[in-house]
Short mmCIF file of C-alpha atoms in Angstrom, two decimals:
data_model
loop_
_atom_site.label_atom_id
_atom_site.label_comp_id
_atom_site.label_asym_id
_atom_site.label_seq_id
_atom_site.Cartn_x
_atom_site.Cartn_y
_atom_site.Cartn_z
CA UNK A 1 15.35 -26.68 10.18
CA UNK A 2 15.86 -23.32 9.89
CA UNK A 3 16.23 -20.32 13.07
CA UNK A 4 14.85 -17.13 12.56
CA UNK A 5 16.47 -15.03 15.39
CA UNK A 6 15.49 -11.64 16.71
CA UNK A 7 18.80 -9.48 17.02
CA UNK A 8 16.32 -6.29 16.91
CA UNK A 9 17.65 -3.03 18.11
CA UNK A 10 15.45 -3.26 21.59
CA UNK A 11 15.60 0.15 22.82
CA UNK A 12 13.95 1.79 19.70
CA UNK A 13 10.59 0.59 19.80
CA UNK A 14 10.10 0.93 23.77
CA UNK A 15 10.90 4.33 23.61
CA UNK A 16 8.65 5.72 20.45
CA UNK A 17 5.56 3.51 21.65
CA UNK A 18 6.10 5.21 25.55
CA UNK A 19 6.43 8.66 23.02
CA UNK A 20 3.32 8.09 21.19
CA UNK A 21 1.60 7.14 24.15
CA UNK A 22 2.21 10.34 26.06
CA UNK A 23 1.34 12.35 22.72
CA UNK A 24 -1.78 10.31 22.32
CA UNK A 25 -3.20 10.84 25.43
CA UNK A 26 -3.94 14.66 25.27
CA UNK A 27 -5.46 14.23 21.94
CA UNK A 28 -7.13 11.11 20.92
CA UNK A 29 -10.25 9.23 23.40
CA UNK A 30 -8.58 5.88 22.52
CA UNK A 31 -5.15 6.46 23.68
CA UNK A 32 -3.85 3.63 25.70
CA UNK A 33 -3.98 4.17 29.54
CA UNK A 34 -0.59 2.24 31.02
CA UNK A 35 1.29 2.37 27.92
CA UNK A 36 4.45 4.03 29.81
CA UNK A 37 5.20 1.06 31.30
CA UNK A 38 6.13 -0.52 27.96
CA UNK A 39 9.13 -2.22 27.38
CA UNK A 40 10.78 -4.48 24.86
CA UNK A 41 12.78 -7.27 26.00
CA UNK A 42 16.69 -7.69 24.93
CA UNK A 43 16.30 -11.63 25.12
CA UNK A 44 16.97 -13.04 21.36
CA UNK A 45 14.02 -15.18 20.31
CA UNK A 46 14.53 -17.76 17.72
CA UNK A 47 11.41 -19.69 15.39
CA UNK A 48 11.13 -22.86 13.84
CA UNK A 49 10.21 -23.35 10.67
CA UNK A 50 8.62 -26.76 9.99
CA UNK A 51 10.04 -27.55 6.59
CA UNK A 52 13.85 -28.45 6.64
CA UNK A 53 14.30 -27.70 3.27
CA UNK A 54 14.22 -24.30 3.12
CA UNK A 55 17.30 -22.65 2.63
CA UNK A 56 19.86 -25.61 3.01
CA UNK A 57 23.67 -25.22 2.89
CA UNK A 58 24.13 -26.51 -0.46
CA UNK A 59 21.27 -24.33 -2.15
CA UNK A 60 23.17 -21.82 -4.66
CA UNK A 61 22.58 -18.55 -3.17
CA UNK A 62 25.36 -15.40 -3.33
CA UNK A 63 24.67 -14.68 0.36
CA UNK A 64 28.74 -13.95 0.39
CA UNK A 65 29.04 -10.09 2.16
CA UNK A 66 29.36 -8.72 5.94
CA UNK A 67 30.40 -11.59 7.53
CA UNK A 68 32.29 -11.37 10.66
CA UNK A 69 36.34 -12.03 10.20
CA UNK A 70 36.53 -14.71 12.09
CA UNK A 71 34.39 -16.82 9.57
CA UNK A 72 36.34 -15.57 7.03
CA UNK A 73 39.24 -17.36 8.50
CA UNK A 74 37.66 -20.68 9.63
CA UNK A 75 39.25 -23.25 7.71
CA UNK A 76 37.35 -25.74 5.60
CA UNK A 77 38.63 -28.75 8.11
CA UNK A 78 36.98 -26.96 11.17
CA UNK A 79 33.72 -26.18 8.22
CA UNK A 80 33.58 -29.93 7.83
CA UNK A 81 34.08 -30.92 11.48
CA UNK A 82 30.87 -28.54 12.56
CA UNK A 83 29.00 -29.64 9.96
CA UNK A 84 29.21 -33.22 11.61
CA UNK A 85 29.55 -32.48 15.12
CA UNK A 86 26.54 -30.51 15.65
CA UNK A 87 22.85 -30.33 13.92
CA UNK A 88 22.56 -26.90 14.19
CA UNK A 89 25.22 -26.64 11.17
CA UNK A 90 22.37 -27.26 8.82
CA UNK A 91 20.65 -24.52 10.00
CA UNK A 92 20.43 -21.08 8.54
CA UNK A 93 19.42 -17.90 10.85
CA UNK A 94 17.14 -15.28 9.55
CA UNK A 95 17.59 -12.02 11.84
CA UNK A 96 15.50 -8.94 11.83
CA UNK A 97 16.84 -5.75 12.89
CA UNK A 98 14.61 -2.69 13.32
CA UNK A 99 15.47 0.93 11.75
CA UNK A 100 14.42 4.12 12.88
CA UNK A 101 14.42 6.08 9.83
CA UNK A 102 14.62 5.15 5.95
CA UNK A 103 17.49 7.43 5.66
CA UNK A 104 19.55 4.88 7.90
CA UNK A 105 18.92 2.57 5.28
CA UNK A 106 20.83 2.52 2.06
CA UNK A 107 18.82 3.31 -1.36
CA UNK A 108 20.97 1.08 -3.31
CA UNK A 109 19.81 -2.04 -0.71
CA UNK A 110 16.49 -0.81 -0.01
CA UNK A 111 15.68 -0.41 -3.46
CA UNK A 112 17.37 -4.22 -4.96
CA UNK A 113 14.44 -5.42 -3.39
CA UNK A 114 12.48 -3.78 -5.84
CA UNK A 115 11.55 -4.77 -9.27
CA UNK A 116 10.53 -2.99 -12.18
CA UNK A 117 6.79 -3.93 -11.46
CA UNK A 118 7.17 -2.86 -7.57
CA UNK A 119 4.65 0.35 -6.67
CA UNK A 120 6.41 3.01 -6.89
CA UNK A 121 5.27 4.16 -3.41
CA UNK A 122 7.86 1.82 -1.95
CA UNK A 123 10.82 3.41 -2.94
CA UNK A 124 13.68 4.82 -1.06
CA UNK A 125 12.85 7.84 -2.94
CA UNK A 126 9.41 8.24 -1.89
CA UNK A 127 9.85 7.18 1.95
CA UNK A 128 12.79 9.45 2.50
CA UNK A 129 10.72 12.09 1.37
CA UNK A 130 7.73 11.54 3.28
CA UNK A 131 10.28 11.32 5.94
CA UNK A 132 12.52 14.13 5.41
CA UNK A 133 9.50 16.56 4.86
CA UNK A 134 8.34 15.51 8.53
CA UNK A 135 4.92 14.47 6.67
CA UNK A 136 5.52 11.05 8.50
CA UNK A 137 7.26 11.38 11.66
CA UNK A 138 6.73 11.15 15.03
CA UNK A 139 5.30 14.73 15.13
CA UNK A 140 2.17 13.35 12.86
CA UNK A 141 2.16 10.25 14.69
CA UNK A 142 4.09 7.71 12.37
CA UNK A 143 7.67 6.84 13.78
CA UNK A 144 9.33 4.72 11.07
CA UNK A 145 10.57 1.07 12.49
CA UNK A 146 11.42 -0.12 9.36
CA UNK A 147 12.04 -4.19 9.52
CA UNK A 148 15.39 -5.60 7.32
CA UNK A 149 15.43 -9.40 7.23
CA UNK A 150 19.33 -10.55 7.16
CA UNK A 151 20.67 -13.98 5.87
CA UNK A 152 24.21 -14.80 6.68
CA UNK A 153 24.39 -11.23 7.48
CA UNK A 154 23.35 -10.45 4.25
CA UNK A 155 19.99 -8.16 3.65
CA UNK A 156 17.47 -10.38 1.89
CA UNK A 157 14.08 -8.04 2.36
CA UNK A 158 12.91 -5.11 4.19
CA UNK A 159 9.31 -4.68 6.25
CA UNK A 160 7.91 -1.17 5.48
CA UNK A 161 6.68 -0.65 9.22
CA UNK A 162 5.64 2.34 11.41
CA UNK A 163 4.18 2.91 15.09
CA UNK A 164 0.96 4.52 14.91
CA UNK A 165 -0.99 6.74 17.64
CA UNK A 166 -3.73 7.27 15.49
CA UNK A 167 -5.77 5.25 12.05
CA UNK A 168 -5.14 8.95 9.63
CA UNK A 169 -3.89 8.66 6.27
CA UNK A 170 -4.27 4.87 6.02
CA UNK A 171 -7.66 4.06 3.91
CA UNK A 172 -8.45 1.13 5.57
CA UNK A 173 -10.67 2.31 7.81
CA UNK A 174 -10.61 0.86 11.52
CA UNK A 175 -11.65 3.79 13.24
CA UNK A 176 -14.97 1.07 14.42
CA UNK A 177 -12.43 -1.47 15.82
CA UNK A 178 -11.18 1.32 17.75
CA UNK A 179 -14.38 2.39 19.19
CA UNK A 180 -15.18 -0.95 20.10
CA UNK A 181 -11.84 -0.94 22.14
CA UNK A 182 -12.80 2.00 23.58
CA UNK A 183 -16.34 0.61 24.67
CA UNK A 184 -14.73 -2.07 26.24
CA UNK A 185 -11.56 -1.05 28.35
CA UNK A 186 -9.10 -1.82 25.89
CA UNK A 187 -6.34 -0.11 24.87
CA UNK A 188 -6.32 0.16 20.75
CA UNK A 189 -3.32 2.40 20.51
CA UNK A 190 -0.40 2.51 19.93
CA UNK A 191 -0.42 0.03 17.36
CA UNK A 192 1.95 -1.62 14.34
CA UNK A 193 1.18 -0.54 10.73
CA UNK A 194 3.01 -2.16 7.44
CA UNK A 195 2.33 -0.34 4.69
CA UNK A 196 3.05 3.52 2.93
CA UNK A 197 1.58 6.29 4.38
CA UNK A 198 -1.49 8.13 3.12
CA UNK A 199 -0.86 5.83 -0.46
CA UNK A 200 -4.04 3.75 -1.00
CA UNK A 201 -2.37 1.58 -3.82
CA UNK A 202 -1.32 -2.09 -3.48
CA UNK A 203 1.89 -3.38 -3.39
CA UNK A 204 4.05 -6.05 -2.19
CA UNK A 205 4.64 -5.45 1.82
CA UNK A 206 6.99 -8.03 2.60
CA UNK A 207 9.84 -6.93 -0.26
CA UNK A 208 12.05 -9.96 -0.99
CA UNK A 209 15.58 -9.47 -3.19
CA UNK A 210 14.21 -10.82 -6.33
CA UNK A 211 17.29 -12.79 -6.90
CA UNK A 212 18.35 -14.09 -3.68
CA UNK A 213 14.98 -15.04 -2.98
CA UNK A 214 12.09 -14.94 -5.29
CA UNK A 215 14.14 -16.65 -8.25
CA UNK A 216 15.86 -18.99 -5.69
CA UNK A 217 12.77 -20.28 -3.87
CA UNK A 218 9.54 -22.30 -4.69
CA UNK A 219 6.65 -20.34 -4.08
CA UNK A 220 5.59 -23.30 -1.13
CA UNK A 221 8.58 -21.86 0.83
CA UNK A 222 8.08 -17.71 -0.09
CA UNK A 223 4.82 -18.27 1.34
CA UNK A 224 6.75 -20.18 4.45
CA UNK A 225 9.09 -16.98 4.64
CA UNK A 226 6.08 -14.56 4.44
CA UNK A 227 4.52 -16.56 7.70
CA UNK A 228 7.64 -16.11 9.85
CA UNK A 229 7.86 -12.45 9.11
CA UNK A 230 3.65 -12.46 10.50
CA UNK A 231 5.05 -14.26 13.32
CA UNK A 232 7.67 -11.68 13.97
CA UNK A 233 5.37 -8.94 13.77
CA UNK A 234 2.90 -10.59 16.09
CA UNK A 235 5.86 -11.60 18.78
CA UNK A 236 6.90 -7.92 18.34
CA UNK A 237 3.09 -5.96 18.98
CA UNK A 238 2.82 -8.81 21.95
CA UNK A 239 5.87 -8.49 23.91
CA UNK A 240 5.31 -4.46 23.65
CA UNK A 241 2.19 -4.64 25.05
CA UNK A 242 1.39 -3.10 21.36
CA UNK A 243 -2.64 -3.66 20.66
CA UNK A 244 -2.36 -5.08 16.75
CA UNK A 245 -0.45 -5.26 13.71
CA UNK A 246 -1.89 -4.04 10.44
CA UNK A 247 -0.72 -4.96 6.97
CA UNK A 248 -2.69 -2.83 4.86
CA UNK A 249 -2.95 -2.72 0.33
CA UNK A 250 -0.73 -6.22 0.19
CA UNK A 251 -0.79 -8.12 -2.75
CA UNK A 252 -3.38 -11.18 -2.97
CA UNK A 253 -1.05 -13.67 -3.10
CA UNK A 254 0.36 -11.81 0.44
CA UNK A 255 -2.96 -11.73 1.89
CA UNK A 256 -3.66 -15.22 1.47
CA UNK A 257 -0.19 -16.30 2.52
CA UNK A 258 -0.78 -14.74 6.39
CA UNK A 259 -4.80 -14.97 6.51
CA UNK A 260 -5.76 -17.46 4.38
CA UNK A 261 -8.56 -18.14 1.65
CA UNK A 262 -11.59 -15.61 1.45
CA UNK A 263 -14.55 -16.91 2.88
CA UNK A 264 -16.92 -18.13 0.44
CA UNK A 265 -20.34 -15.92 -0.08
CA UNK A 266 -23.60 -17.64 0.87
CA UNK A 267 -25.42 -18.59 -1.99
CA UNK A 268 -29.30 -19.15 -2.20
CA UNK A 269 -28.72 -23.01 -2.42
CA UNK A 270 -29.40 -24.77 0.91
CA UNK A 271 -26.31 -26.97 -0.02
CA UNK A 272 -23.90 -24.34 -0.93
CA UNK A 273 -25.01 -22.41 2.40
CA UNK A 274 -24.93 -25.04 4.55
CA UNK A 275 -20.99 -25.63 3.16
CA UNK A 276 -20.62 -21.85 3.24
CA UNK A 277 -21.63 -21.62 6.96
CA UNK A 278 -19.08 -24.09 7.96
CA UNK A 279 -16.32 -22.43 6.40
CA UNK A 280 -17.89 -19.45 8.11
CA UNK A 281 -17.74 -21.39 11.61
CA UNK A 282 -14.04 -22.92 10.58
CA UNK A 283 -12.95 -19.17 10.57
CA UNK A 284 -14.52 -17.92 13.26
CA UNK A 285 -13.01 -20.73 15.35
CA UNK A 286 -9.66 -19.84 13.54
CA UNK A 287 -10.36 -16.44 14.86
CA UNK A 288 -9.69 -17.39 18.74
CA UNK A 289 -6.34 -19.30 17.65
CA UNK A 290 -4.10 -16.36 17.31
CA UNK A 291 -4.60 -15.72 13.90
CA UNK A 292 -4.50 -12.62 10.96
CA UNK A 293 -7.60 -11.62 10.52
CA UNK A 294 -8.08 -11.41 6.77
CA UNK A 295 -10.25 -8.13 5.04
CA UNK A 296 -11.11 -6.51 2.00
CA UNK A 297 -12.15 -3.39 0.74
CA UNK A 298 -13.23 -1.71 -2.56
CA UNK A 299 -11.89 0.73 -5.16
CA UNK A 300 -12.57 0.97 -8.63
CA UNK A 301 -10.17 0.98 -11.35
CA UNK A 302 -9.86 1.86 -14.91
CA UNK A 303 -8.37 -1.08 -17.18
CA UNK A 304 -7.24 -0.57 -20.97
CA UNK A 305 -9.37 -3.32 -22.16
CA UNK A 306 -11.50 -3.32 -24.70
CA UNK A 307 -14.49 -5.90 -24.36
CA UNK A 308 -15.73 -5.48 -27.82
CA UNK A 309 -12.26 -5.96 -29.68
CA UNK A 310 -11.27 -9.10 -27.73
CA UNK A 311 -9.85 -7.80 -25.01
CA UNK A 312 -7.36 -5.73 -26.69
CA UNK A 313 -5.98 -2.37 -25.46
CA UNK A 314 -8.37 0.78 -26.56
CA UNK A 315 -6.84 2.38 -30.01
CA UNK A 316 -7.93 6.07 -29.10
CA UNK A 317 -10.70 7.85 -27.04
CA UNK A 318 -13.33 7.55 -29.07
CA UNK A 319 -13.18 4.21 -28.99
CA UNK A 320 -13.28 4.00 -25.32
CA UNK A 321 -16.82 5.54 -25.99
CA UNK A 322 -17.99 3.34 -27.84
CA UNK A 323 -18.68 0.79 -25.67
CA UNK A 324 -21.23 3.17 -23.47
CA UNK A 325 -24.81 3.17 -24.34
CA UNK A 326 -25.32 5.90 -26.83
CA UNK A 327 -27.08 8.16 -24.56
CA UNK A 328 -23.78 7.97 -21.95
CA UNK A 329 -21.67 9.17 -24.86
CA UNK A 330 -23.70 11.78 -25.84
CA UNK A 331 -23.35 13.26 -22.30
CA UNK A 332 -19.95 12.92 -21.64
CA UNK A 333 -18.97 14.52 -25.20
CA UNK A 334 -21.44 17.14 -24.19
CA UNK A 335 -19.40 17.37 -20.78
CA UNK A 336 -15.71 17.71 -22.25
CA UNK A 337 -17.34 20.05 -24.96
CA UNK A 338 -19.03 22.49 -22.26
CA UNK A 339 -15.51 22.42 -20.68
CA UNK A 340 -12.88 22.62 -23.14
CA UNK A 341 -14.38 24.70 -25.47
CA UNK A 342 -17.13 26.81 -23.92
CA UNK A 343 -15.27 27.49 -21.12
CA UNK A 344 -12.07 27.89 -22.82
CA UNK A 345 -10.02 25.37 -20.49
CA UNK A 346 -6.52 23.97 -22.36
CA UNK A 347 -5.53 20.87 -20.46
CA UNK A 348 -1.65 20.13 -20.59
CA UNK A 349 -0.13 17.45 -18.98
CA UNK A 350 3.38 17.47 -18.37
CA UNK A 351 5.55 14.80 -17.32
CA UNK A 352 8.92 13.85 -15.73
CA UNK A 353 12.03 16.37 -15.87
CA UNK A 354 9.86 18.45 -18.33
CA UNK A 355 8.31 19.87 -15.11
CA UNK A 356 11.46 21.78 -14.08
CA UNK A 357 11.13 23.92 -17.53
CA UNK A 358 8.25 25.39 -15.60
CA UNK A 359 9.28 27.28 -12.67
CA UNK A 360 6.94 27.59 -9.77
CA UNK A 361 4.92 24.72 -11.23
CA UNK A 362 5.52 22.38 -8.44
CA UNK A 363 4.86 24.92 -5.89
CA UNK A 364 1.45 26.24 -7.84
CA UNK A 365 0.49 21.80 -7.97
CA UNK A 366 0.92 22.56 -4.24
CA UNK A 367 -1.56 25.38 -4.00
CA UNK A 368 -4.02 23.77 -5.73
CA UNK A 369 -3.82 20.36 -3.57
CA UNK A 370 -4.53 22.49 -1.02
CA UNK A 371 -7.51 24.25 -2.11
CA UNK A 372 -9.18 20.78 -1.54
CA UNK A 373 -8.43 20.32 1.60
CA UNK A 374 -9.49 23.85 2.76
CA UNK A 375 -13.01 23.35 0.66
CA UNK A 376 -13.67 20.17 2.44
CA UNK A 377 -15.06 20.64 6.25
CA UNK A 378 -13.53 16.49 6.76
CA UNK A 379 -10.44 17.87 5.00
CA UNK A 380 -6.93 16.92 6.51
CA UNK A 381 -3.51 18.05 5.30
CA UNK A 382 -0.94 15.40 5.25
CA UNK A 383 1.62 16.92 2.59
CA UNK A 384 3.73 19.80 2.81
CA UNK A 385 5.11 21.63 0.43
CA UNK A 386 8.70 20.88 0.81
CA UNK A 387 7.44 17.28 0.28
CA UNK A 388 6.57 18.28 -3.15
CA UNK A 389 9.76 20.17 -3.76
CA UNK A 390 11.81 16.89 -2.73
CA UNK A 391 10.17 14.77 -5.03
CA UNK A 392 10.99 17.39 -7.88
CA UNK A 393 14.41 17.13 -6.67
CA UNK A 394 15.29 13.23 -6.37
CA UNK A 395 15.07 10.75 -9.52
CA UNK A 396 11.53 10.26 -8.68
CA UNK A 397 10.71 12.88 -10.85
CA UNK A 398 10.70 10.54 -13.60
CA UNK A 399 7.69 9.01 -12.36
CA UNK A 400 5.73 12.53 -11.63
CA UNK A 401 2.43 13.12 -13.93
CA UNK A 402 0.82 16.91 -13.97
CA UNK A 403 -2.65 17.40 -15.59
CA UNK A 404 -2.67 21.36 -15.43
CA UNK A 405 -5.88 23.06 -16.60
CA UNK A 406 -5.41 26.53 -17.33
CA UNK A 407 -7.15 29.77 -19.74
CA UNK A 408 -6.76 29.47 -23.42
CA UNK A 409 -5.01 32.47 -23.81
CA UNK A 410 -5.12 32.98 -27.87
CA UNK A 411 -1.91 35.06 -28.03
CA UNK A 412 0.42 32.18 -26.36
CA UNK A 413 -1.98 29.11 -26.67
CA UNK A 414 0.83 27.00 -26.64
CA UNK A 415 2.71 28.49 -23.95
CA UNK A 416 2.15 27.27 -20.32
CA UNK A 417 2.83 29.65 -17.11
CA UNK A 418 3.14 28.04 -13.54
CA UNK A 419 0.52 31.24 -12.81
CA UNK A 420 -2.18 30.22 -15.18
CA UNK A 421 -3.04 26.53 -14.08
CA UNK A 422 -5.78 27.10 -11.97
CA UNK A 423 -6.16 23.26 -11.44
CA UNK A 424 -5.26 20.25 -11.86
CA UNK A 425 -4.43 16.73 -10.48
CA UNK A 426 -0.75 15.21 -8.93
CA UNK A 427 -0.46 11.49 -10.25
CA UNK A 428 2.24 8.89 -10.28
CA UNK A 429 3.13 6.99 -13.86
CA UNK A 430 4.82 3.36 -13.34
CA UNK A 431 5.22 -0.01 -15.15
CA UNK A 432 1.88 1.06 -17.11
CA UNK A 433 -0.16 1.87 -14.25
CA UNK A 434 -1.45 5.54 -14.18
CA UNK A 435 -1.83 6.84 -10.51
CA UNK A 436 -4.15 9.37 -9.60
CA UNK A 437 -3.15 10.72 -6.47
CA UNK A 438 -4.59 14.51 -5.75
CA UNK A 439 -7.01 17.01 -7.52
CA UNK A 440 -7.51 20.77 -6.76
CA UNK A 441 -8.97 23.52 -8.19
CA UNK A 442 -8.38 27.49 -7.08
CA UNK A 443 -11.74 28.92 -5.35
CA UNK A 444 -11.55 32.17 -7.64
CA UNK A 445 -12.00 29.95 -11.08
CA UNK A 446 -14.56 26.80 -11.11
CA UNK A 447 -15.67 25.23 -13.90
CA UNK A 448 -18.29 22.77 -13.95
CA UNK A 449 -17.14 19.05 -14.48
CA UNK A 450 -13.61 20.48 -14.49
CA UNK A 451 -12.95 17.47 -11.88
CA UNK A 452 -14.37 15.11 -14.29
CA UNK A 453 -11.98 16.14 -17.16
CA UNK A 454 -8.86 16.49 -14.98
CA UNK A 455 -9.22 13.36 -12.94
CA UNK A 456 -10.41 10.74 -15.51
CA UNK A 457 -11.13 11.89 -19.01
CA UNK A 458 -8.05 13.77 -19.60
CA UNK A 459 -6.32 11.03 -17.94
CA UNK A 460 -7.58 7.90 -19.55
CA UNK A 461 -7.23 9.75 -23.07
CA UNK A 462 -3.39 9.80 -21.70
CA UNK A 463 -3.31 6.20 -20.68
CA UNK A 464 -4.86 5.09 -24.26
CA UNK A 465 -2.21 7.14 -26.10
CA UNK A 466 0.84 6.58 -24.47
CA UNK A 467 -0.19 2.22 -23.92
CA UNK A 468 -0.91 2.42 -20.19
CA UNK A 469 -2.62 -0.84 -18.88
CA UNK A 470 -4.49 0.48 -15.55
CA UNK A 471 -5.82 3.46 -13.48
CA UNK A 472 -5.68 3.26 -10.21
CA UNK A 473 -7.60 6.62 -9.10
CA UNK A 474 -7.83 5.95 -5.43
CA UNK A 475 -9.60 5.57 -2.77
CA UNK A 476 -13.75 7.19 -2.64
CA UNK A 477 -15.70 8.38 -5.56
CA UNK A 478 -17.50 4.76 -6.30
CA UNK A 479 -20.67 5.63 -7.56
CA UNK A 480 -19.13 8.36 -10.04
CA UNK A 481 -16.21 6.25 -11.48
CA UNK A 482 -18.80 3.32 -11.63
CA UNK A 483 -20.81 4.93 -14.13
CA UNK A 484 -17.62 6.43 -16.35
CA UNK A 485 -15.95 3.19 -16.89
CA UNK A 486 -14.41 2.28 -13.52
CA UNK A 487 -14.61 -1.29 -12.48
CA UNK A 488 -14.54 -2.61 -8.41
CA UNK A 489 -11.15 -4.42 -7.83
CA UNK A 490 -10.92 -6.24 -4.41
CA UNK A 491 -8.48 -4.35 -2.30
CA UNK A 492 -6.80 -6.55 0.57
CA UNK A 493 -5.17 -6.38 3.79
CA UNK A 494 -4.63 -8.53 6.92
CA UNK A 495 -5.04 -7.88 10.58
CA UNK A 496 -3.49 -9.05 13.95
CA UNK A 497 -5.28 -7.78 17.01
CA UNK A 498 -3.60 -9.16 20.66
CA UNK A 499 -6.84 -9.25 22.52
CA UNK A 500 -8.60 -12.37 22.29
CA UNK A 501 -12.01 -11.05 22.20
CA UNK A 502 -11.48 -8.55 20.22
CA UNK A 503 -9.49 -10.43 17.80
CA UNK A 504 -13.15 -12.48 17.76
CA UNK A 505 -15.29 -9.41 17.48
CA UNK A 506 -13.28 -8.38 14.44
CA UNK A 507 -12.83 -11.54 12.82
CA UNK A 508 -17.06 -12.11 12.81
CA UNK A 509 -17.50 -8.72 11.64
CA UNK A 510 -14.74 -9.24 8.67
CA UNK A 511 -16.21 -11.96 7.26
CA UNK A 512 -19.48 -10.27 6.81
CA UNK A 513 -17.67 -7.21 5.26
CA UNK A 514 -16.22 -9.44 2.89
CA UNK A 515 -18.39 -11.69 2.17
CA UNK A 516 -20.59 -8.14 1.09
CA UNK A 517 -17.86 -6.80 -0.85
CA UNK A 518 -16.95 -10.02 -3.15
CA UNK A 519 -20.68 -10.09 -4.07
CA UNK A 520 -20.94 -6.44 -4.47
CA UNK A 521 -18.07 -7.21 -6.96
CA UNK A 522 -19.36 -9.88 -8.83
CA UNK A 523 -22.90 -7.78 -9.18
CA UNK A 524 -20.82 -4.30 -10.42
CA UNK A 525 -18.36 -6.33 -12.81
CA UNK A 526 -21.44 -8.27 -14.24
CA UNK A 527 -23.21 -4.65 -15.19
CA UNK A 528 -19.60 -2.85 -15.77
CA UNK A 529 -20.66 0.62 -17.87
CA UNK A 530 -18.31 -0.95 -20.31
CA UNK A 531 -19.21 -4.40 -20.93
CA UNK A 532 -18.91 -7.36 -18.95
CA UNK A 533 -15.54 -8.22 -16.80
CA UNK A 534 -13.90 -10.78 -15.05
CA UNK A 535 -13.75 -10.66 -11.64
CA UNK A 536 -9.95 -9.94 -10.93
CA UNK A 537 -8.59 -9.32 -7.03
CA UNK A 538 -4.76 -8.96 -7.98
CA UNK A 539 -4.08 -5.47 -8.73
CA UNK A 540 -0.07 -5.10 -8.21
#
């Protein structure tokens, strides 16, 4: 049996909860009314897990670091005596600690809990740049409270956790939940969020050390560990009068561990419909019993899979176009010709440290990023110039990809200068995945369809030439993306809401929403612009 023990820095979270409540009261209609009374108990809390086989003492795990001197000096005879005399000697203690910033955690230790296939946005460098540039900070409503998970005093995992006083920059939209809470006199803010600020990209949200955990324990044991972390977050919320816990853009396996299987869509068959309604009824009852609620959303991703060639990668952009119907191919070629030939636009793709060869390019891309925000009435600036510059000075620059649009100047056609770039995109590439992040075009140089060229066609051409597996262009724009060969993918999140009544209402809504999204995904995949696709929800 394992004892999970919380020994967090108790004053930290209580202080920021009070501060956030004060900030939000003056600027947000859904702010908590009694947050000044919030406190975090200093009492240690234990969770007893039912699986006694988890973390047995004779398991071969190199958990040797940072023990107390007294334990190091204990003799073998004393150890054997303890084992015989106390049942607790067969237990391992898993400890949770809170950190007020990513900077208080060693980059080496944090990144050791990532793998080569982990999302780049979970890297210490990305999170550090967000915090140091004050993009994700208490002043913007993001209070870092990251969780480290220790076993025998050795770090075996992390959770990127924030206290939120609003719902901006999350891309799993829960404003309607906040509105329902407000109308019923329920405080919705502050809340706890596990995720990456301003980043709608799937990735693991409970970061386990590959060797110490993922390669040492069975899938069932890891599921139990994930659930123990979820229970800790629930208790953290409940004991601090925080309204809820939201874990956004987690992987499908994590979502199933924490929120159970997806509810089945109701089919036409009466027998199937009856079974589905029973399952739905079970989920509704579970919603009352203090569980996480599972939610799905939709994004549109491009896959480097040629349905006309046995699922092999595309060999060229023309090979990709061959999957479209004739009329669509003609329209795409005409669209690209208008931009690249008639308008004389040159597209340059600058990657990694090559970006530093062009003075002022990082600042130019930031200016282009701002241009979209200025044009849109709903635009909101989340990132700063300092964030862009910090990324370019860090090791994270190896993942950066700028797609730059400039006017063709005949006497220096092959020479890029930052001042010539008037449009483009800011992207990240890692482990065969192209993440499209930000697009913009300066207001004094508008070119029709340039958005599609930079965000889709040139990006897809780059993916094909470099053998990338997938492109994730971010949230929104579903109609435009689907028509251009981007197929729907289910995105997962889980939510724990402390108030039983609100949890029940939200749970019933999420069951209907999930059924609709699953059915819509299946419908669109069967009618994919580039041939039939199989429903796949695991995008990490």
